[in-house]
GROMACS .gro file of C-alpha atoms in nm:
model
  278
    1MET     CA    1   0.340  -1.463   1.666
    2ALA     CA    2   0.259  -1.117   1.546
    3THR     CA    3   0.162  -1.049   1.188
    4PHE     CA    4   0.184  -0.726   0.997
    5GLY     CA    5  -0.110  -0.550   0.843
    6ASN     CA    6  -0.368  -0.292   0.926
    7ALA     CA    7  -0.661  -0.525   0.983
    8ARG     CA    8  -0.714  -0.856   1.153
    9ARG     CA    9  -0.735  -1.153   0.925
   10THR     CA   10  -1.006  -1.409   0.978
   11GLY     CA   11  -1.007  -1.780   0.910
   12ARG     CA   12  -0.857  -2.084   1.073
   13PRO     CA   13  -0.654  -2.032   1.392
   14ARG     CA   14  -0.285  -1.970   1.347
   15SER     CA   15  -0.047  -2.259   1.405
   16ALA     CA   16   0.262  -2.167   1.609
   17GLU     CA   17   0.443  -2.469   1.467
   18ALA     CA   18   0.364  -2.369   1.109
   19ASP     CA   19   0.470  -2.010   1.176
   20ALA     CA   20   0.800  -2.125   1.324
   21ALA     CA   21   0.866  -2.354   1.027
   22ILE     CA   22   0.786  -2.074   0.780
   23LEU     CA   23   1.010  -1.822   0.952
   24ALA     CA   24   1.296  -2.072   0.979
   25ALA     CA   25   1.256  -2.159   0.611
   26THR     CA   26   1.261  -1.789   0.526
   27ARG     CA   27   1.592  -1.735   0.703
   28THR     CA   28   1.750  -2.042   0.545
   29ALA     CA   29   1.632  -1.948   0.197
   30LEU     CA   30   1.752  -1.592   0.239
   31VAL     CA   31   2.103  -1.707   0.334
   32GLU     CA   32   2.117  -1.947   0.040
   33LEU     CA   33   1.944  -1.739  -0.227
   34GLY     CA   34   1.979  -1.377  -0.125
   35TRP     CA   35   1.705  -1.116  -0.128
   36GLY     CA   36   1.668  -1.090  -0.505
   37ARG     CA   37   1.606  -1.461  -0.565
   38LEU     CA   38   1.397  -1.525  -0.256
   39THR     CA   39   1.030  -1.592  -0.337
   40MET     CA   40   0.723  -1.671  -0.133
   41GLY     CA   41   0.685  -1.991  -0.334
   42ASP     CA   42   1.033  -2.110  -0.239
   43VAL     CA   43   0.966  -2.042   0.129
   44ALA     CA   44   0.636  -2.229   0.112
   45ALA     CA   45   0.801  -2.531  -0.047
   46ARG     CA   46   1.077  -2.540   0.215
   47ALA     CA   47   0.827  -2.505   0.499
   48GLY     CA   48   0.593  -2.767   0.354
   49VAL     CA   49   0.292  -2.535   0.335
   50ALA     CA   50   0.080  -2.394   0.054
   51LYS     CA   51   0.176  -2.054  -0.083
   52THR     CA   52  -0.172  -1.932   0.002
   53THR     CA   53  -0.092  -2.006   0.366
   54LEU     CA   54   0.193  -1.757   0.353
   55TYR     CA   55  -0.021  -1.487   0.194
   56ARG     CA   56  -0.288  -1.533   0.461
   57ARG     CA   57  -0.024  -1.445   0.718
   58TRP     CA   58   0.207  -1.202   0.535
   59SER     CA   59   0.108  -0.986   0.240
   60SER     CA   60   0.461  -0.952   0.101
   61LYS     CA   61   0.813  -1.088   0.111
   62SER     CA   62   0.927  -0.781   0.304
   63GLU     CA   63   0.681  -0.842   0.587
   64LEU     CA   64   0.774  -1.209   0.601
   65VAL     CA   65   1.147  -1.137   0.629
   66VAL     CA   66   1.090  -0.871   0.897
   67ASP     CA   67   0.904  -1.126   1.109
   68ALA     CA   68   1.172  -1.386   1.040
   69VAL     CA   69   1.445  -1.164   1.181
   70ALA     CA   70   1.232  -1.012   1.459
   71VAL     CA   71   1.183  -1.346   1.634
   72LEU     CA   72   1.560  -1.386   1.656
   73PHE     CA   73   1.585  -1.063   1.853
   74ASP     CA   74   1.321  -1.199   2.091
   75GLU     CA   75   1.592  -1.437   2.215
   76LEU     CA   76   1.774  -1.148   2.387
   77ARG     CA   77   1.751  -1.156   2.767
   78LEU     CA   78   1.876  -0.902   3.019
   79THR     CA   79   2.033  -1.113   3.290
   80ASP     CA   80   2.100  -0.952   3.627
   81ARG     CA   81   2.480  -0.948   3.648
   82GLY     CA   82   2.488  -0.742   3.965
   83SER     CA   83   2.575  -0.400   3.824
   84LEU     CA   84   2.476  -0.169   3.542
   85ARG     CA   85   2.820  -0.206   3.385
   86ALA     CA   86   2.802  -0.586   3.385
   87ASP     CA   87   2.442  -0.583   3.257
   88VAL     CA   88   2.531  -0.355   2.966
   89GLU     CA   89   2.844  -0.552   2.874
   90ASP     CA   90   2.644  -0.875   2.872
   91MET     CA   91   2.370  -0.727   2.652
   92VAL     CA   92   2.625  -0.581   2.409
   93ARG     CA   93   2.789  -0.920   2.371
   94GLN     CA   94   2.450  -1.089   2.323
   95ILE     CA   95   2.356  -0.851   2.044
   96GLY     CA   96   2.697  -0.895   1.884
   97GLU     CA   97   2.664  -1.274   1.890
   98LEU     CA   98   2.313  -1.253   1.747
   99LEU     CA   99   2.421  -1.025   1.462
  100ASP     CA  100   2.716  -1.250   1.385
  101ARG     CA  101   2.482  -1.536   1.297
  102PRO     CA  102   2.449  -1.567   0.916
  103GLU     CA  103   2.068  -1.582   0.920
  104THR     CA  104   2.040  -1.268   1.135
  105LYS     CA  105   2.302  -1.076   0.941
  106THR     CA  106   2.158  -1.162   0.600
  107ALA     CA  107   1.797  -1.097   0.693
  108LEU     CA  108   1.863  -0.770   0.874
  109MET     CA  109   2.084  -0.627   0.601
  110ALA     CA  110   1.828  -0.726   0.337
  111VAL     CA  111   1.531  -0.558   0.502
  112MET     CA  112   1.734  -0.251   0.594
  113ALA     CA  113   1.841  -0.210   0.231
  114GLU     CA  114   1.482  -0.249   0.111
  115SER     CA  115   1.353  -0.008   0.373
  116ALA     CA  116   1.557   0.273   0.216
  117ARG     CA  117   1.298   0.268  -0.065
  118ASP     CA  118   0.997   0.170   0.141
  119PRO     CA  119   0.888   0.401   0.428
  120ALA     CA  120   0.618   0.155   0.537
  121LEU     CA  121   0.880  -0.117   0.573
  122ARG     CA  122   1.091   0.113   0.791
  123LEU     CA  123   0.795   0.155   1.024
  124ARG     CA  124   0.742  -0.219   1.039
  125ILE     CA  125   1.108  -0.276   1.127
  126ARG     CA  126   1.085  -0.015   1.400
  127ASP     CA  127   0.770  -0.173   1.537
  128ALA     CA  128   0.879  -0.537   1.515
  129ILE     CA  129   1.238  -0.504   1.634
  130VAL     CA  130   1.291  -0.173   1.813
  131GLY     CA  131   0.945  -0.160   1.967
  132ARG     CA  132   0.968  -0.518   2.089
  133GLN     CA  133   1.319  -0.491   2.236
  134ARG     CA  134   1.320  -0.148   2.401
  135HIS     CA  135   1.179  -0.312   2.715
  136LEU     CA  136   1.531  -0.444   2.776
  137VAL     CA  137   1.655  -0.087   2.822
  138VAL     CA  138   1.361  -0.004   3.049
  139GLN     CA  139   1.437  -0.310   3.260
  140GLY     CA  140   1.806  -0.222   3.279
  141ARG     CA  141   1.741   0.141   3.377
  142ARG     CA  142   1.497   0.044   3.650
  143ARG     CA  143   1.733  -0.218   3.786
  144ALA     CA  144   2.015   0.039   3.795
  145GLN     CA  145   1.786   0.289   3.966
  146GLU     CA  146   1.696   0.033   4.231
  147ARG     CA  147   2.067  -0.024   4.295
  148GLY     CA  148   2.125   0.352   4.319
  149GLU     CA  149   2.347   0.356   4.010
  150LEU     CA  150   2.114   0.596   3.824
  151PRO     CA  151   1.887   0.866   3.967
  152PRO     CA  152   1.517   0.773   3.987
  153ASP     CA  153   1.273   0.886   3.721
  154ALA     CA  154   1.058   1.190   3.782
  155PRO     CA  155   0.706   1.126   3.918
  156GLY     CA  156   0.466   0.982   3.662
  157ALA     CA  157   0.736   0.813   3.456
  158GLN     CA  158   0.707   0.464   3.601
  159ASN     CA  159   0.541   0.204   3.380
  160CYS     CA  160   0.534   0.443   3.087
  161ALA     CA  161   0.878   0.435   2.924
  162ASP     CA  162   0.824   0.073   2.824
  163ARG     CA  163   0.482   0.133   2.674
  164ALA     CA  164   0.475   0.123   2.294
  165ASP     CA  165   0.202   0.386   2.279
  166CYS     CA  166   0.379   0.640   2.498
  167PRO     CA  167   0.465   0.951   2.294
  168GLY     CA  168   0.838   0.974   2.238
  169SER     CA  169   0.870   0.597   2.214
  170ALA     CA  170   1.032   0.452   1.904
  171GLY     CA  171   0.777   0.174   1.922
  172ASN     CA  172   0.480   0.408   1.927
  173ALA     CA  173   0.193   0.210   1.785
  174GLU     CA  174   0.033   0.515   1.626
  175SER     CA  175   0.343   0.602   1.425
  176ALA     CA  176   0.393   0.238   1.328
  177GLY     CA  177   0.032   0.209   1.210
  178ASN     CA  178   0.019  -0.156   1.303
  179ALA     CA  179  -0.280  -0.274   1.501
  180GLU     CA  180  -0.156  -0.630   1.554
  181SER     CA  181   0.217  -0.598   1.616
  182ALA     CA  182   0.383  -0.703   1.939
  183GLY     CA  183   0.477  -0.341   1.995
  184SER     CA  184   0.120  -0.218   1.962
  185ALA     CA  185  -0.099  -0.057   2.224
  186GLU     CA  186  -0.302  -0.377   2.248
  187SER     CA  187  -0.003  -0.586   2.359
  188ALA     CA  188   0.108  -0.312   2.597
  189GLY     CA  189  -0.234  -0.295   2.758
  190SER     CA  190  -0.566  -0.181   2.617
  191ALA     CA  191  -0.693   0.172   2.667
  192GLU     CA  192  -0.939   0.050   2.927
  193GLY     CA  193  -0.738  -0.228   3.092
  194PRO     CA  194  -0.501  -0.228   3.388
  195GLY     CA  195  -0.205  -0.181   3.154
  196SER     CA  196  -0.338   0.143   3.010
  197ALA     CA  197  -0.146   0.469   3.015
  198GLU     CA  198  -0.386   0.619   3.269
  199ALA     CA  199  -0.365   0.323   3.505
  200ALA     CA  200   0.014   0.314   3.471
  201GLY     CA  201   0.049   0.674   3.580
  202CYS     CA  202   0.156   0.801   3.239
  203GLY     CA  203  -0.089   1.088   3.225
  204GLY     CA  204   0.002   1.448   3.286
  205ALA     CA  205  -0.195   1.702   3.484
  206GLY     CA  206  -0.567   1.659   3.436
  207GLY     CA  207  -0.521   1.338   3.237
  208GLU     CA  208  -0.405   1.529   2.930
  209GLY     CA  209  -0.146   1.278   2.817
  210PRO     CA  210   0.200   1.186   2.945
  211GLY     CA  211   0.365   1.441   3.169
  212PRO     CA  212   0.725   1.564   3.142
  213GLY     CA  213   0.858   1.281   3.360
  214ALA     CA  214   0.705   1.018   3.133
  215ARG     CA  215   0.830   1.190   2.819
  216ALA     CA  216   1.180   1.222   2.962
  217ALA     CA  217   1.189   0.854   3.060
  218ALA     CA  218   1.073   0.750   2.712
  219ARG     CA  219   1.331   0.972   2.542
  220SER     CA  220   1.612   0.842   2.764
  221THR     CA  221   1.507   0.486   2.688
  222ASP     CA  222   1.511   0.548   2.314
  223LEU     CA  223   1.846   0.726   2.330
  224VAL     CA  224   2.016   0.441   2.514
  225PHE     CA  225   1.860   0.184   2.280
  226ASP     CA  226   1.974   0.378   1.973
  227VAL     CA  227   2.329   0.416   2.102
  228ILE     CA  228   2.372   0.051   2.194
  229ALA     CA  229   2.199  -0.096   1.890
  230GLY     CA  230   2.357   0.153   1.651
  231ALA     CA  231   2.709   0.094   1.777
  232VAL     CA  232   2.682  -0.285   1.771
  233VAL     CA  233   2.516  -0.292   1.428
  234ASN     CA  234   2.787  -0.066   1.287
  235ARG     CA  235   3.060  -0.275   1.448
  236THR     CA  236   2.931  -0.608   1.317
  237LEU     CA  237   2.755  -0.529   0.990
  238VAL     CA  238   2.944  -0.224   0.862
  239SER     CA  239   3.294  -0.252   1.003
  240ALA     CA  240   3.278  -0.634   1.009
  241GLU     CA  241   3.468  -0.640   1.338
  242PRO     CA  242   3.397  -0.867   1.634
  243VAL     CA  243   3.210  -0.758   1.944
  244ASP     CA  244   3.454  -0.925   2.180
  245GLU     CA  245   3.495  -0.881   2.554
  246ALA     CA  246   3.748  -0.599   2.521
  247TRP     CA  247   3.531  -0.399   2.281
  248ALA     CA  248   3.219  -0.452   2.491
  249ARG     CA  249   3.404  -0.331   2.801
  250ALA     CA  250   3.543  -0.020   2.628
  251PHE     CA  251   3.205   0.064   2.475
  252THR     CA  252   3.029   0.026   2.811
  253THR     CA  253   3.278   0.262   2.972
  254LEU     CA  254   3.207   0.520   2.701
  255LEU     CA  255   2.830   0.475   2.733
  256LEU     CA  256   2.811   0.495   3.110
  257GLY     CA  257   3.038   0.797   3.118
  258GLY     CA  258   2.777   1.003   2.938
  259MET     CA  259   2.454   0.829   3.033
  260ALA     CA  260   2.381   1.019   3.354
  261GLU     CA  261   2.457   1.358   3.197
  262ALA     CA  262   2.240   1.281   2.892
  263ASP     CA  263   1.955   1.178   3.122
  264ARG     CA  264   1.987   1.506   3.315
  265GLN     CA  265   1.977   1.714   2.996
  266ILE     CA  266   1.668   1.532   2.870
  267ARG     CA  267   1.487   1.599   3.198
  268GLU     CA  268   1.569   1.967   3.168
  269GLN     CA  269   1.441   1.979   2.810
  270GLU     CA  270   1.115   1.808   2.906
  271GLY     CA  271   1.071   2.021   3.219
  272ALA     CA  272   1.079   1.712   3.437
  273GLY     CA  273   1.316   1.857   3.692
  274ASN     CA  274   1.689   1.821   3.726
  275ALA     CA  275   1.834   1.486   3.812
  276PRO     CA  276   2.126   1.491   4.054
  277ARG     CA  277   2.459   1.466   3.881
  278ALA     CA  278   2.619   1.122   3.905
   0.00000   0.00000   0.00000
């Protein structure tokens, strides 16, 4: 389980069971009490741990709630449904079902409201939720490319769009400033390991950073993630309407109708070469 903070904490090893109990208690307390009445002491009592245990793991209520909601999004899975359309529809419905759960809805709305006044919290949300889930878009794009439903990425883009430290990525570890998060460069592969940007083919000419193909792939990934997540969040949390089968189908039609053209325009902007029109 990832923690938030700029430095590693020392002490006794973390307990996965204790972490799970704390995060579950946080979500339950948030639903029952609301953000304003939620305290670290209440969470500790519900989880059966000392309050000092919480503060060794999370320095504030905001960080604790972000982790509590982030693990729920880790439940999302991109199942191979046989086509890009079916894959997208399934993911849209999964996100809708997740956001319809009281604990997800309450926690996400609370931290989003707080983040309006706390830039550091916004970065943590981006790192813990967006950075950790954008791999689903990467997986879906690659699967569609293998089926011939989307044009292939330009040379040098493979294995880079899903890296949190690739420039242009919403989960960029440098912008998030979080050395221990699941979206950090360490979890994506150390600078010297086999998962590094250089080993993954992310570098541009002369090893001077990601080339245009890598940047274009990262931008396309972020754009698709933003469109899907933004639409479903607005539908469920703002409009308070269901993400049913009919809506998911209509939204997927709208998304796929513009996806290939948007990808082509991004390649042109990054100088990565024109993708064939779908």
